[in-house]
Amino acid sequence: MKIAIGCDEAALDLKETIKTHLAKQDQVLVEATDFGVYTTEPSDYPDIAAAVAEAVARGEFERGILLCGTGLGMAIAANKVSGIRAATCHDVFSAERAQKSNNAQIITLGARVIGPELAKTVLSAWLASAFAGGGSTRKVEKIMQIEEKYHT
Ligand code: RB5
């Protein structure tokens, strides 16, 4: 699975923890590409959110991981990119449902909200989950219809 990962300076440590976790876990073979940032210099999370979300929307990556202080700014920004469904998940149940029910290609986490061990567990649940289809298909299609209505 090709995954694009990015963070702002608030989540630099968490990004490194997650990259190591992705390389070590044996659930899914993951090839992670790091879109930055790479230092603790102040940065603007929408820049990284756009770069990752656009690469996922172009089909270059199956999924994306975006990390900031809360996970919220990254999700809000990523969801502005056409075709993207990004979900902030700080618990295992939400991470599973973000895939199974919402077919969210991008998960966002907040380094100031979640500890590194729970973040790894949440990501493992997300990696192990896939869109369930069925009754959720129509609902996800309706989300995308809302997007079409407002994006010209
Ligand atoms: C810091 O810029 C902080 O606002 C950011 O990491 C994130 O929490 C935004 O949603």
PDB file of C-alpha atoms and ligand atoms in Angstrom:
ATOM      1  CA  MET A   1       0.000   0.000   0.000  1.00  0.00           C
ATOM      2  CA  LYS A   2       1.412   3.371  -1.037  1.00  0.00           C
ATOM      3  CA  ILE A   3       0.853   5.959   1.689  1.00  0.00           C
ATOM      4  CA  ALA A   4       1.607   9.680   1.643  1.00  0.00           C
ATOM      5  CA  ILE A   5       2.422  11.110   5.072  1.00  0.00           C
ATOM      6  CA  GLY A   6       2.843  14.699   6.180  1.00  0.00           C
ATOM      7  CA  CYS A   7       2.878  16.831   9.304  1.00  0.00           C
ATOM      8  CA  ASP A   8       3.413  20.323  10.602  1.00  0.00           C
ATOM      9  CA  GLU A   9       6.079  21.166  13.153  1.00  0.00           C
ATOM     10  CA  ALA A  10       3.776  20.284  16.068  1.00  0.00           C
ATOM     11  CA  ALA A  11       3.706  16.643  14.964  1.00  0.00           C
ATOM     12  CA  LEU A  12       7.250  16.042  13.755  1.00  0.00           C
ATOM     13  CA  ASP A  13       8.015  13.481  16.498  1.00  0.00           C
ATOM     14  CA  LEU A  14       4.729  11.664  15.942  1.00  0.00           C
ATOM     15  CA  LYS A  15       5.419  11.458  12.215  1.00  0.00           C
ATOM     16  CA  GLU A  16       8.774   9.765  12.864  1.00  0.00           C
ATOM     17  CA  THR A  17       7.136   7.349  15.337  1.00  0.00           C
ATOM     18  CA  ILE A  18       4.489   6.472  12.763  1.00  0.00           C
ATOM     19  CA  LYS A  19       6.980   6.056   9.908  1.00  0.00           C
ATOM     20  CA  THR A  20       8.941   3.583  12.056  1.00  0.00           C
ATOM     21  CA  HIS A  21       5.714   1.790  12.981  1.00  0.00           C
ATOM     22  CA  LEU A  22       4.643   1.524   9.343  1.00  0.00           C
ATOM     23  CA  ALA A  23       8.013   0.065   8.402  1.00  0.00           C
ATOM     24  CA  LYS A  24       7.905  -2.503  11.234  1.00  0.00           C
ATOM     25  CA  GLN A  25       4.275  -3.682  11.139  1.00  0.00           C
ATOM     26  CA  ASP A  26       3.512  -6.788   9.120  1.00  0.00           C
ATOM     27  CA  GLN A  27      -0.224  -6.374   8.472  1.00  0.00           C
ATOM     28  CA  VAL A  28       0.184  -4.671   5.116  1.00  0.00           C
ATOM     29  CA  LEU A  29       3.268  -3.981   3.041  1.00  0.00           C
ATOM     30  CA  VAL A  30       3.506  -0.181   3.222  1.00  0.00           C
ATOM     31  CA  GLU A  31       5.579   2.146   1.097  1.00  0.00           C
ATOM     32  CA  ALA A  32       5.423   5.536   2.830  1.00  0.00           C
ATOM     33  CA  THR A  33       6.433   8.785   1.146  1.00  0.00           C
ATOM     34  CA  ASP A  34       7.167  11.723   3.451  1.00  0.00           C
ATOM     35  CA  PHE A  35       5.827  15.091   2.255  1.00  0.00           C
ATOM     36  CA  GLY A  36       7.418  17.007   5.144  1.00  0.00           C
ATOM     37  CA  VAL A  37       7.811  19.072   7.133  1.00  0.00           C
ATOM     38  CA  TYR A  38      11.260  17.973   8.195  1.00  0.00           C
ATOM     39  CA  THR A  39      12.182  20.533  10.878  1.00  0.00           C
ATOM     40  CA  THR A  40      10.574  22.265  13.852  1.00  0.00           C
ATOM     41  CA  GLU A  41      10.636  25.613  12.045  1.00  0.00           C
ATOM     42  CA  PRO A  42       7.143  27.182  12.064  1.00  0.00           C
ATOM     43  CA  SER A  43       5.089  25.900   9.134  1.00  0.00           C
ATOM     44  CA  ASP A  44       1.571  26.210   7.754  1.00  0.00           C
ATOM     45  CA  TYR A  45      -0.367  22.960   7.968  1.00  0.00           C
ATOM     46  CA  PRO A  46      -2.606  23.736   4.940  1.00  0.00           C
ATOM     47  CA  ASP A  47       0.482  23.582   2.675  1.00  0.00           C
ATOM     48  CA  ILE A  48       1.235  19.998   3.727  1.00  0.00           C
ATOM     49  CA  ALA A  49      -2.437  18.999   3.777  1.00  0.00           C
ATOM     50  CA  ALA A  50      -2.827  20.201   0.183  1.00  0.00           C
ATOM     51  CA  ALA A  51       0.315  18.421  -1.037  1.00  0.00           C
ATOM     52  CA  VAL A  52      -0.707  15.079   0.484  1.00  0.00           C
ATOM     53  CA  ALA A  53      -4.403  15.349  -0.390  1.00  0.00           C
ATOM     54  CA  GLU A  54      -3.687  16.348  -3.990  1.00  0.00           C
ATOM     55  CA  ALA A  55      -1.281  13.409  -4.433  1.00  0.00           C
ATOM     56  CA  VAL A  56      -3.932  11.039  -3.054  1.00  0.00           C
ATOM     57  CA  ALA A  57      -6.636  12.611  -5.233  1.00  0.00           C
ATOM     58  CA  ARG A  58      -4.416  12.140  -8.310  1.00  0.00           C
ATOM     59  CA  GLY A  59      -4.261   8.423  -7.479  1.00  0.00           C
ATOM     60  CA  GLU A  60      -0.533   8.427  -6.738  1.00  0.00           C
ATOM     61  CA  PHE A  61      -1.197   7.041  -3.235  1.00  0.00           C
ATOM     62  CA  GLU A  62      -3.966   4.803  -1.924  1.00  0.00           C
ATOM     63  CA  ARG A  63      -4.066   6.555   1.417  1.00  0.00           C
ATOM     64  CA  GLY A  64      -2.701   9.523   3.319  1.00  0.00           C
ATOM     65  CA  ILE A  65      -1.760  10.274   6.921  1.00  0.00           C
ATOM     66  CA  LEU A  66      -1.743  13.895   8.094  1.00  0.00           C
ATOM     67  CA  LEU A  67      -0.547  15.001  11.502  1.00  0.00           C
ATOM     68  CA  CYS A  68      -0.723  18.358  13.262  1.00  0.00           C
ATOM     69  CA  GLY A  69      -1.337  19.544  16.810  1.00  0.00           C
ATOM     70  CA  THR A  70      -4.979  18.511  16.869  1.00  0.00           C
ATOM     71  CA  GLY A  71      -5.483  16.724  13.543  1.00  0.00           C
ATOM     72  CA  LEU A  72      -8.301  19.172  12.889  1.00  0.00           C
ATOM     73  CA  GLY A  73      -6.641  21.768  10.677  1.00  0.00           C
ATOM     74  CA  MET A  74      -5.158  19.035   8.491  1.00  0.00           C
ATOM     75  CA  ALA A  75      -8.580  17.389   8.065  1.00  0.00           C
ATOM     76  CA  ILE A  76     -10.360  20.648   7.324  1.00  0.00           C
ATOM     77  CA  ALA A  77      -7.751  21.603   4.710  1.00  0.00           C
ATOM     78  CA  ALA A  78      -7.505  18.139   3.114  1.00  0.00           C
ATOM     79  CA  ASN A  79     -11.283  17.956   2.756  1.00  0.00           C
ATOM     80  CA  LYS A  80     -11.164  21.036   0.496  1.00  0.00           C
ATOM     81  CA  VAL A  81      -9.403  18.954  -2.167  1.00  0.00           C
ATOM     82  CA  SER A  82     -11.896  17.445  -4.619  1.00  0.00           C
ATOM     83  CA  GLY A  83     -12.411  13.732  -4.134  1.00  0.00           C
ATOM     84  CA  ILE A  84     -10.858  13.597  -0.682  1.00  0.00           C
ATOM     85  CA  ARG A  85     -12.469  12.293   2.469  1.00  0.00           C
ATOM     86  CA  ALA A  86     -10.264  12.955   5.484  1.00  0.00           C
ATOM     87  CA  ALA A  87     -11.210  11.931   9.028  1.00  0.00           C
ATOM     88  CA  THR A  88      -9.651  12.793  12.385  1.00  0.00           C
ATOM     89  CA  CYS A  89      -9.446   9.598  14.441  1.00  0.00           C
ATOM     90  CA  HIS A  90      -8.092   9.270  17.959  1.00  0.00           C
ATOM     91  CA  ASP A  91      -9.677   5.923  18.806  1.00  0.00           C
ATOM     92  CA  VAL A  92      -9.748   2.483  17.217  1.00  0.00           C
ATOM     93  CA  PHE A  93     -13.493   2.361  16.547  1.00  0.00           C
ATOM     94  CA  SER A  94     -13.455   5.672  14.641  1.00  0.00           C
ATOM     95  CA  ALA A  95     -10.406   4.593  12.627  1.00  0.00           C
ATOM     96  CA  GLU A  96     -12.171   1.398  11.561  1.00  0.00           C
ATOM     97  CA  ARG A  97     -15.410   3.210  10.727  1.00  0.00           C
ATOM     98  CA  ALA A  98     -13.557   5.918   8.768  1.00  0.00           C
ATOM     99  CA  GLN A  99     -12.567   3.153   6.359  1.00  0.00           C
ATOM    100  CA  LYS A 100     -15.555   0.792   6.551  1.00  0.00           C
ATOM    101  CA  SER A 101     -18.347   3.407   6.503  1.00  0.00           C
ATOM    102  CA  ASN A 102     -16.813   6.576   5.100  1.00  0.00           C
ATOM    103  CA  ASN A 103     -14.147   5.249   2.724  1.00  0.00           C
ATOM    104  CA  ALA A 104     -11.859   8.003   4.014  1.00  0.00           C
ATOM    105  CA  GLN A 105      -8.577   7.890   2.147  1.00  0.00           C
ATOM    106  CA  ILE A 106      -6.889  10.157   4.687  1.00  0.00           C
ATOM    107  CA  ILE A 107      -6.619   9.819   8.451  1.00  0.00           C
ATOM    108  CA  THR A 108      -5.527  12.769  10.552  1.00  0.00           C
ATOM    109  CA  LEU A 109      -4.198  12.690  14.099  1.00  0.00           C
ATOM    110  CA  GLY A 110      -3.254  15.332  16.624  1.00  0.00           C
ATOM    111  CA  ALA A 111       0.116  14.998  18.302  1.00  0.00           C
ATOM    112  CA  ARG A 112      -1.141  17.194  21.150  1.00  0.00           C
ATOM    113  CA  VAL A 113      -4.162  14.934  21.632  1.00  0.00           C
ATOM    114  CA  ILE A 114      -2.976  11.357  21.288  1.00  0.00           C
ATOM    115  CA  GLY A 115       0.078   9.560  22.673  1.00  0.00           C
ATOM    116  CA  PRO A 116       2.437   7.637  20.414  1.00  0.00           C
ATOM    117  CA  GLU A 117       1.330   4.151  21.533  1.00  0.00           C
ATOM    118  CA  LEU A 118      -2.370   4.823  20.999  1.00  0.00           C
ATOM    119  CA  ALA A 119      -1.548   6.488  17.669  1.00  0.00           C
ATOM    120  CA  LYS A 120       0.185   3.281  16.522  1.00  0.00           C
ATOM    121  CA  THR A 121      -2.784   1.149  17.626  1.00  0.00           C
ATOM    122  CA  VAL A 122      -5.245   3.470  15.880  1.00  0.00           C
ATOM    123  CA  LEU A 123      -3.171   3.345  12.690  1.00  0.00           C
ATOM    124  CA  SER A 124      -2.973  -0.437  12.778  1.00  0.00           C
ATOM    125  CA  ALA A 125      -6.774  -0.601  12.981  1.00  0.00           C
ATOM    126  CA  TRP A 126      -7.054   1.835  10.081  1.00  0.00           C
ATOM    127  CA  LEU A 127      -4.572  -0.148   7.969  1.00  0.00           C
ATOM    128  CA  ALA A 128      -6.460  -3.379   8.638  1.00  0.00           C
ATOM    129  CA  SER A 129      -9.815  -1.910   7.591  1.00  0.00           C
ATOM    130  CA  ALA A 130     -11.345  -1.437   4.152  1.00  0.00           C
ATOM    131  CA  PHE A 131     -14.499   0.143   2.774  1.00  0.00           C
ATOM    132  CA  ALA A 132     -17.436  -2.191   3.439  1.00  0.00           C
ATOM    133  CA  GLY A 133     -19.540  -0.982   0.503  1.00  0.00           C
ATOM    134  CA  GLY A 134     -23.191  -2.102   0.789  1.00  0.00           C
ATOM    135  CA  GLY A 135     -25.438   0.548   2.271  1.00  0.00           C
ATOM    136  CA  SER A 136     -22.480   2.846   2.819  1.00  0.00           C
ATOM    137  CA  THR A 137     -21.846   3.184  -0.929  1.00  0.00           C
ATOM    138  CA  ARG A 138     -24.917   5.331  -1.514  1.00  0.00           C
ATOM    139  CA  LYS A 139     -24.078   7.545   1.472  1.00  0.00           C
ATOM    140  CA  VAL A 140     -20.499   8.139   0.367  1.00  0.00           C
ATOM    141  CA  GLU A 141     -21.770   8.887  -3.154  1.00  0.00           C
ATOM    142  CA  LYS A 142     -24.074  11.487  -1.627  1.00  0.00           C
ATOM    143  CA  ILE A 143     -21.100  13.115   0.110  1.00  0.00           C
ATOM    144  CA  MET A 144     -19.399  13.407  -3.244  1.00  0.00           C
ATOM    145  CA  GLN A 145     -22.573  14.831  -4.797  1.00  0.00           C
ATOM    146  CA  ILE A 146     -22.481  17.641  -2.233  1.00  0.00           C
ATOM    147  CA  GLU A 147     -18.909  18.332  -3.300  1.00  0.00           C
ATOM    148  CA  GLU A 148     -19.900  18.426  -6.988  1.00  0.00           C
ATOM    149  CA  LYS A 149     -22.687  20.886  -6.178  1.00  0.00           C
ATOM    150  CA  TYR A 150     -20.288  23.390  -4.623  1.00  0.00           C
ATOM    151  CA  HIS A 151     -17.120  22.884  -6.703  1.00  0.00           C
ATOM    152  CA  THR A 152     -17.296  24.406 -10.165  1.00  0.00           C
TER     153      THR A 152
HETATM  154  C1  RB5 B   1      -0.180  24.769  15.241  1.00  0.00           C
HETATM  155  O1  RB5 B   1      -0.009  25.493  14.047  1.00  0.00           O
HETATM  156  C2  RB5 B   1      -1.554  24.130  15.253  1.00  0.00           C
HETATM  157  O2  RB5 B   1      -2.533  25.070  14.962  1.00  0.00           O
HETATM  158  C3  RB5 B   1      -1.649  23.010  14.261  1.00  0.00           C
HETATM  159  O3  RB5 B   1      -0.670  22.046  14.527  1.00  0.00           O
HETATM  160  C4  RB5 B   1      -2.955  22.261  14.236  1.00  0.00           C
HETATM  161  O4  RB5 B   1      -3.322  21.845  15.512  1.00  0.00           O
HETATM  162  C5  RB5 B   1      -4.064  22.899  13.545  1.00  0.00           C
HETATM  163  O5  RB5 B   1      -5.184  22.372  13.439  1.00  0.00           O
END
